[in-house]
PDB file of C-alpha atoms in Angstrom:
ATOM      1  CA  MET A   1      -7.547  28.566 -11.135  1.00 79.00           C
ATOM      2  CA  LEU A   2      -6.443  26.845 -14.315  1.00 89.00           C
ATOM      3  CA  ARG A   3      -4.162  23.905 -13.504  1.00 90.00           C
ATOM      4  CA  ARG A   4      -2.172  21.580 -15.736  1.00 92.00           C
ATOM      5  CA  ILE A   5      -3.020  17.904 -15.220  1.00 92.00           C
ATOM      6  CA  GLU A   6      -0.193  15.610 -16.351  1.00 93.00           C
ATOM      7  CA  LEU A   7      -0.750  11.911 -16.887  1.00 92.00           C
ATOM      8  CA  HIS A   8       2.222   9.553 -17.021  1.00 91.00           C
ATOM      9  CA  GLY A   9       2.894   5.962 -18.051  1.00 88.00           C
ATOM     10  CA  ILE A  10      -0.048   3.922 -19.290  1.00 88.00           C
ATOM     11  CA  LEU A  11      -2.445   6.805 -18.596  1.00 90.00           C
ATOM     12  CA  ALA A  12      -0.504   9.081 -20.962  1.00 90.00           C
ATOM     13  CA  GLU A  13      -0.410   6.348 -23.619  1.00 91.00           C
ATOM     14  CA  LYS A  14      -4.165   5.714 -23.449  1.00 90.00           C
ATOM     15  CA  PHE A  15      -5.608   9.155 -22.749  1.00 91.00           C
ATOM     16  CA  GLY A  16      -3.016  11.844 -23.518  1.00 91.00           C
ATOM     17  CA  LYS A  17      -0.235  13.533 -21.575  1.00 92.00           C
ATOM     18  CA  SER A  18      -1.409  16.986 -20.530  1.00 92.00           C
ATOM     19  CA  PHE A  19      -4.703  18.784 -19.897  1.00 93.00           C
ATOM     20  CA  GLU A  20      -5.553  22.257 -18.589  1.00 94.00           C
ATOM     21  CA  LEU A  21      -8.600  22.345 -16.326  1.00 92.00           C
ATOM     22  CA  ASP A  22     -10.137  24.756 -13.830  1.00 92.00           C
ATOM     23  CA  VAL A  23     -10.107  22.456 -10.783  1.00 92.00           C
ATOM     24  CA  ALA A  24      -9.398  22.930  -7.077  1.00 91.00           C
ATOM     25  CA  SER A  25      -8.220  19.455  -6.037  1.00 90.00           C
ATOM     26  CA  PRO A  26      -6.765  16.246  -7.508  1.00 90.00           C
ATOM     27  CA  ARG A  27     -10.103  14.490  -6.918  1.00 91.00           C
ATOM     28  CA  GLU A  28     -11.913  17.180  -8.869  1.00 92.00           C
ATOM     29  CA  ALA A  29      -9.308  16.821 -11.640  1.00 91.00           C
ATOM     30  CA  CYS A  30      -9.956  13.064 -11.898  1.00 91.00           C
ATOM     31  CA  THR A  31     -13.714  13.640 -11.937  1.00 92.00           C
ATOM     32  CA  ALA A  32     -13.374  16.249 -14.699  1.00 92.00           C
ATOM     33  CA  LEU A  33     -11.130  13.953 -16.764  1.00 92.00           C
ATOM     34  CA  GLY A  34     -13.671  11.159 -16.294  1.00 91.00           C
ATOM     35  CA  TYR A  35     -16.382  13.324 -17.859  1.00 92.00           C
ATOM     36  CA  GLN A  36     -14.212  14.602 -20.700  1.00 91.00           C
ATOM     37  CA  ILE A  37     -12.272  11.498 -21.772  1.00 91.00           C
ATOM     38  CA  ASP A  38     -14.068   8.356 -22.892  1.00 91.00           C
ATOM     39  CA  GLY A  39     -13.016   5.341 -20.824  1.00 91.00           C
ATOM     40  CA  PHE A  40     -10.930   7.259 -18.246  1.00 91.00           C
ATOM     41  CA  LYS A  41     -13.319   6.772 -15.330  1.00 91.00           C
ATOM     42  CA  GLN A  42     -13.836   3.076 -16.077  1.00 91.00           C
ATOM     43  CA  PHE A  43     -10.086   2.517 -16.437  1.00 91.00           C
ATOM     44  CA  MET A  44      -9.335   4.208 -13.107  1.00 89.00           C
ATOM     45  CA  MET A  45     -12.103   2.261 -11.347  1.00 89.00           C
ATOM     46  CA  THR A  46     -10.792  -1.119 -12.553  1.00 88.00           C
ATOM     47  CA  ALA A  47      -7.022  -0.499 -12.716  1.00 85.00           C
ATOM     48  CA  HIS A  48      -6.408  -2.098  -9.309  1.00 81.00           C
ATOM     49  CA  GLU A  49      -7.751  -5.420 -10.643  1.00 80.00           C
ATOM     50  CA  SER A  50      -4.797  -5.478 -13.062  1.00 77.00           C
ATOM     51  CA  GLY A  51      -2.313  -4.582 -10.326  1.00 75.00           C
ATOM     52  CA  LEU A  52      -2.085  -0.913 -11.345  1.00 82.00           C
ATOM     53  CA  PHE A  53      -1.909   1.713  -8.628  1.00 85.00           C
ATOM     54  CA  PHE A  54      -1.269   5.428  -8.977  1.00 87.00           C
ATOM     55  CA  ALA A  55       0.566   8.138  -7.038  1.00 88.00           C
ATOM     56  CA  VAL A  56      -0.657  11.735  -7.136  1.00 90.00           C
ATOM     57  CA  PHE A  57       1.683  14.720  -6.958  1.00 90.00           C
ATOM     58  CA  ASN A  58       0.842  18.378  -6.309  1.00 90.00           C
ATOM     59  CA  ASP A  59       3.712  20.033  -8.169  1.00 88.00           C
ATOM     60  CA  ASP A  60       6.598  17.859  -6.880  1.00 86.00           C
ATOM     61  CA  GLU A  61       4.998  16.783  -3.571  1.00 87.00           C
ATOM     62  CA  ASN A  62       3.643  13.232  -3.385  1.00 86.00           C
ATOM     63  CA  ILE A  63       0.330  13.327  -1.519  1.00 86.00           C
ATOM     64  CA  GLY A  64      -1.484  10.564   0.339  1.00 83.00           C
ATOM     65  CA  ALA A  65      -4.963   9.178  -0.263  1.00 81.00           C
ATOM     66  CA  ASN A  66      -6.397  11.324   2.531  1.00 83.00           C
ATOM     67  CA  GLU A  67      -5.161  14.515   0.805  1.00 85.00           C
ATOM     68  CA  ILE A  68      -6.712  13.840  -2.623  1.00 85.00           C
ATOM     69  CA  GLU A  69      -9.840  15.836  -1.776  1.00 87.00           C
ATOM     70  CA  HIS A  70      -8.020  18.854  -0.302  1.00 87.00           C
ATOM     71  CA  ASN A  71      -7.821  22.024  -2.335  1.00 87.00           C
ATOM     72  CA  THR A  72      -4.345  22.597  -3.678  1.00 85.00           C
ATOM     73  CA  GLY A  73      -2.289  25.641  -4.516  1.00 85.00           C
ATOM     74  CA  ALA A  74      -0.227  23.596  -6.972  1.00 87.00           C
ATOM     75  CA  SER A  75      -0.119  24.648 -10.605  1.00 90.00           C
ATOM     76  CA  ILE A  76       0.557  21.067 -11.797  1.00 92.00           C
ATOM     77  CA  ILE A  77      -1.235  17.895 -10.687  1.00 92.00           C
ATOM     78  CA  ARG A  78       0.547  14.703 -11.774  1.00 91.00           C
ATOM     79  CA  ILE A  79      -0.950  11.205 -11.808  1.00 91.00           C
ATOM     80  CA  VAL A  80       1.834   8.623 -12.054  1.00 90.00           C
ATOM     81  CA  PRO A  81       1.638   4.799 -12.096  1.00 86.00           C
ATOM     82  CA  GLU A  82       3.305   3.157  -9.092  1.00 81.00           C
ATOM     83  CA  ILE A  83       5.789   0.374  -9.692  1.00 64.00           C
ATOM     84  CA  VAL A  84       4.496  -2.853  -8.139  1.00 61.00           C
ATOM     85  CA  GLY A  85       6.329  -6.189  -8.320  1.00 53.00           C
ATOM     86  CA  ALA A  86       4.862  -9.623  -8.942  1.00 51.00           C
ATOM     87  CA  GLY A  87       5.607 -10.815  -5.441  1.00 52.00           C
ATOM     88  CA  GLY A  88       6.379  -8.936  -2.214  1.00 51.00           C
ATOM     89  CA  ASP A  89       6.634  -5.190  -2.277  1.00 58.00           C
ATOM     90  CA  VAL A  90       9.178  -2.394  -2.247  1.00 64.00           C
ATOM     91  CA  GLY A  91      10.486  -3.748   1.066  1.00 71.00           C
ATOM     92  CA  GLY A  92      12.040  -6.699  -0.794  1.00 76.00           C
ATOM     93  CA  TRP A  93      14.152  -4.417  -2.989  1.00 79.00           C
ATOM     94  CA  LEU A  94      15.064  -2.357   0.042  1.00 84.00           C
ATOM     95  CA  GLN A  95      16.318  -5.505   1.782  1.00 85.00           C
ATOM     96  CA  VAL A  96      18.426  -6.477  -1.233  1.00 87.00           C
ATOM     97  CA  VAL A  97      20.026  -3.016  -1.467  1.00 89.00           C
ATOM     98  CA  ALA A  98      20.596  -2.771   2.298  1.00 89.00           C
ATOM     99  CA  GLY A  99      22.105  -6.264   2.291  1.00 90.00           C
ATOM    100  CA  ALA A 100      24.508  -5.359  -0.510  1.00 92.00           C
ATOM    101  CA  ALA A 101      25.545  -2.242   1.411  1.00 93.00           C
ATOM    102  CA  LEU A 102      26.217  -4.324   4.535  1.00 91.00           C
ATOM    103  CA  VAL A 103      28.330  -6.794   2.551  1.00 92.00           C
ATOM    104  CA  ALA A 104      30.366  -3.894   1.134  1.00 93.00           C
ATOM    105  CA  VAL A 105      30.848  -2.453   4.629  1.00 91.00           C
ATOM    106  CA  GLY A 106      31.917  -5.862   5.939  1.00 91.00           C
ATOM    107  CA  VAL A 107      34.486  -6.289   3.177  1.00 91.00           C
ATOM    108  CA  PHE A 108      36.051  -2.825   3.306  1.00 91.00           C
ATOM    109  CA  VAL A 109      35.797  -1.765   6.971  1.00 91.00           C
ATOM    110  CA  PRO A 110      38.154  -3.524   9.399  1.00 90.00           C
ATOM    111  CA  GLY A 111      36.388  -5.200  12.331  1.00 89.00           C
ATOM    112  CA  MET A 112      32.992  -5.313  10.600  1.00 88.00           C
ATOM    113  CA  GLN A 113      33.151  -8.829   9.147  1.00 89.00           C
ATOM    114  CA  TRP A 114      29.878  -9.689  10.894  1.00 90.00           C
ATOM    115  CA  ALA A 115      28.143  -7.342   8.421  1.00 90.00           C
ATOM    116  CA  ILE A 116      28.908  -9.762   5.560  1.00 91.00           C
ATOM    117  CA  GLY A 117      26.710 -12.494   7.057  1.00 91.00           C
ATOM    118  CA  ALA A 118      23.972 -10.036   7.978  1.00 91.00           C
ATOM    119  CA  GLY A 119      24.057  -8.541   4.478  1.00 91.00           C
ATOM    120  CA  VAL A 120      23.870 -11.911   2.731  1.00 92.00           C
ATOM    121  CA  GLY A 121      20.922 -12.839   4.944  1.00 91.00           C
ATOM    122  CA  LEU A 122      19.141  -9.594   4.094  1.00 88.00           C
ATOM    123  CA  MET A 123      19.732 -10.081   0.368  1.00 91.00           C
ATOM    124  CA  ILE A 124      18.387 -13.655   0.438  1.00 90.00           C
ATOM    125  CA  GLY A 125      15.345 -12.594   2.462  1.00 86.00           C
ATOM    126  CA  GLY A 126      14.661  -9.695   0.102  1.00 84.00           C
ATOM    127  CA  ALA A 127      14.951 -11.899  -2.986  1.00 85.00           C
ATOM    128  CA  ALA A 128      12.624 -14.482  -1.430  1.00 83.00           C
ATOM    129  CA  SER A 129       9.999 -11.850  -0.616  1.00 80.00           C
ATOM    130  CA  LEU A 130      10.142 -10.577  -4.209  1.00 79.00           C
ATOM    131  CA  LEU A 131       9.582 -14.063  -5.621  1.00 79.00           C
ATOM    132  CA  MET A 132       6.717 -15.102  -3.353  1.00 74.00           C
ATOM    133  CA  PRO A 133       3.257 -13.741  -4.118  1.00 64.00           C
ATOM    134  CA  THR A 134       1.491 -11.625  -1.540  1.00 63.00           C
ATOM    135  CA  PRO A 135      -1.264 -13.768   0.034  1.00 61.00           C
ATOM    136  CA  ASN A 136      -4.851 -12.713  -0.570  1.00 59.00           C
ATOM    137  CA  ILE A 137      -6.511 -11.882   2.711  1.00 55.00           C
ATOM    138  CA  GLU A 138     -10.278 -11.931   2.767  1.00 54.00           C
ATOM    139  CA  SER A 139     -12.077  -8.666   3.239  1.00 53.00           C
ATOM    140  CA  GLN A 140     -12.684  -7.662   6.832  1.00 52.00           C
ATOM    141  CA  ASP A 141     -16.246  -6.689   5.904  1.00 53.00           C
ATOM    142  CA  GLU A 142     -17.402 -10.261   5.418  1.00 54.00           C
ATOM    143  CA  ALA A 143     -20.338 -11.547   7.465  1.00 53.00           C
ATOM    144  CA  GLY A 144     -18.133 -13.736   9.684  1.00 53.00           C
ATOM    145  CA  ASN A 145     -15.836 -10.858  10.530  1.00 52.00           C
ATOM    146  CA  LYS A 146     -18.159  -8.359  12.166  1.00 54.00           C
ATOM    147  CA  ALA A 147     -17.533  -6.712  15.500  1.00 52.00           C
ATOM    148  CA  SER A 148     -18.308  -8.917  18.485  1.00 52.00           C
ATOM    149  CA  TYR A 149     -19.537  -7.030  21.515  1.00 52.00           C
ATOM    150  CA  ALA A 150     -18.968 -10.107  23.680  1.00 54.00           C
ATOM    151  CA  PHE A 151     -15.217  -9.514  23.450  1.00 52.00           C
ATOM    152  CA  GLY A 152     -14.804  -5.765  23.811  1.00 50.00           C
ATOM    153  CA  GLY A 153     -16.285  -4.714  20.469  1.00 49.00           C
ATOM    154  CA  ALA A 154     -13.268  -5.356  18.277  1.00 51.00           C
ATOM    155  CA  VAL A 155     -13.176  -7.461  15.158  1.00 54.00           C
ATOM    156  CA  THR A 156     -12.388 -10.853  16.602  1.00 52.00           C
ATOM    157  CA  THR A 157     -10.944 -12.749  13.661  1.00 55.00           C
ATOM    158  CA  VAL A 158      -7.369 -12.282  12.583  1.00 60.00           C
ATOM    159  CA  ALA A 159      -5.357 -13.460   9.596  1.00 63.00           C
ATOM    160  CA  GLN A 160      -3.029 -16.362  10.254  1.00 63.00           C
ATOM    161  CA  GLY A 161       0.547 -15.384  11.035  1.00 64.00           C
ATOM    162  CA  ASN A 162      -0.126 -11.999  12.625  1.00 66.00           C
ATOM    163  CA  PRO A 163       1.815 -11.204  15.803  1.00 66.00           C
ATOM    164  CA  VAL A 164      -0.152 -11.409  19.033  1.00 68.00           C
ATOM    165  CA  PRO A 165       0.314  -8.353  21.259  1.00 68.00           C
ATOM    166  CA  ILE A 166       0.945  -8.855  24.960  1.00 70.00           C
ATOM    167  CA  LEU A 167      -0.643  -6.091  27.008  1.00 70.00           C
ATOM    168  CA  LEU A 168      -0.024  -5.505  30.679  1.00 75.00           C
ATOM    169  CA  GLY A 169      -2.540  -3.691  32.850  1.00 74.00           C
ATOM    170  CA  ARG A 170      -5.838  -2.302  31.609  1.00 74.00           C
ATOM    171  CA  HIS A 171      -6.442  -2.174  27.867  1.00 66.00           C
ATOM    172  CA  GLU A 172      -8.824  -0.015  25.865  1.00 64.00           C
ATOM    173  CA  ILE A 173      -8.279  -1.661  22.512  1.00 63.00           C
ATOM    174  CA  GLY A 174      -9.570  -4.816  20.916  1.00 61.00           C
ATOM    175  CA  GLY A 175      -7.581  -7.971  21.320  1.00 61.00           C
ATOM    176  CA  PHE A 176      -7.026 -11.141  19.334  1.00 65.00           C
ATOM    177  CA  ILE A 177      -9.144 -14.138  20.203  1.00 65.00           C
ATOM    178  CA  ILE A 178      -6.606 -16.943  19.932  1.00 67.00           C
ATOM    179  CA  SER A 179      -8.930 -19.844  20.659  1.00 67.00           C
ATOM    180  CA  ILE A 180     -12.574 -20.167  21.618  1.00 69.00           C
ATOM    181  CA  SER A 181     -15.064 -22.980  21.864  1.00 71.00           C
ATOM    182  CA  ILE A 182     -18.832 -22.840  22.139  1.00 75.00           C
ATOM    183  CA  VAL A 183     -20.702 -26.091  22.623  1.00 77.00           C
ATOM    184  CA  ASN A 184     -24.429 -26.363  22.026  1.00 77.00           C
ATOM    185  CA  GLU A 185     -26.156 -29.364  23.585  1.00 77.00           C
ATOM    186  CA  ASP A 186     -29.788 -30.419  23.646  1.00 75.00           C
ATOM    187  CA  THR A 187     -30.900 -31.284  27.164  1.00 67.00           C
TER     188      THR A 187
END
């Protein structure tokens, strides 16, 4: 079936806005565009290095990464750049907006003055998360981060600052190794 592929943002500026292709899925559409447009495939493969990420829509439905390969009945496939901030993520803006709403509730609703303090705290936390860069966490595929079968088969190294789960009873999942020491001595 002939489908319209719409590119938005920087993709539309660089490669054109609309294409009609006989494709079954968004993945097939990207592959076809990669063969037909010079530089499209290379741009899409390296866009994440510049902080560019893309959302894919079947008609008006935003689909996840696991649905890219599924055949679609949509007549329009849209590829849209996602808005990504310099620091934090969308959660920071959400905190700022929610904090402002709480302050407004605290000011205008009798008996809800506690919401003013909570709202100001949320706004400050949201602003701080927007200003601070997201830390780079090393890949979990590195040589020092392979599964250890001595400790239940889970990956045994964890990034600093992660919460440590407390499990009661029998567990069937990997756990965090908080501290370990192995001493090798010649005798």
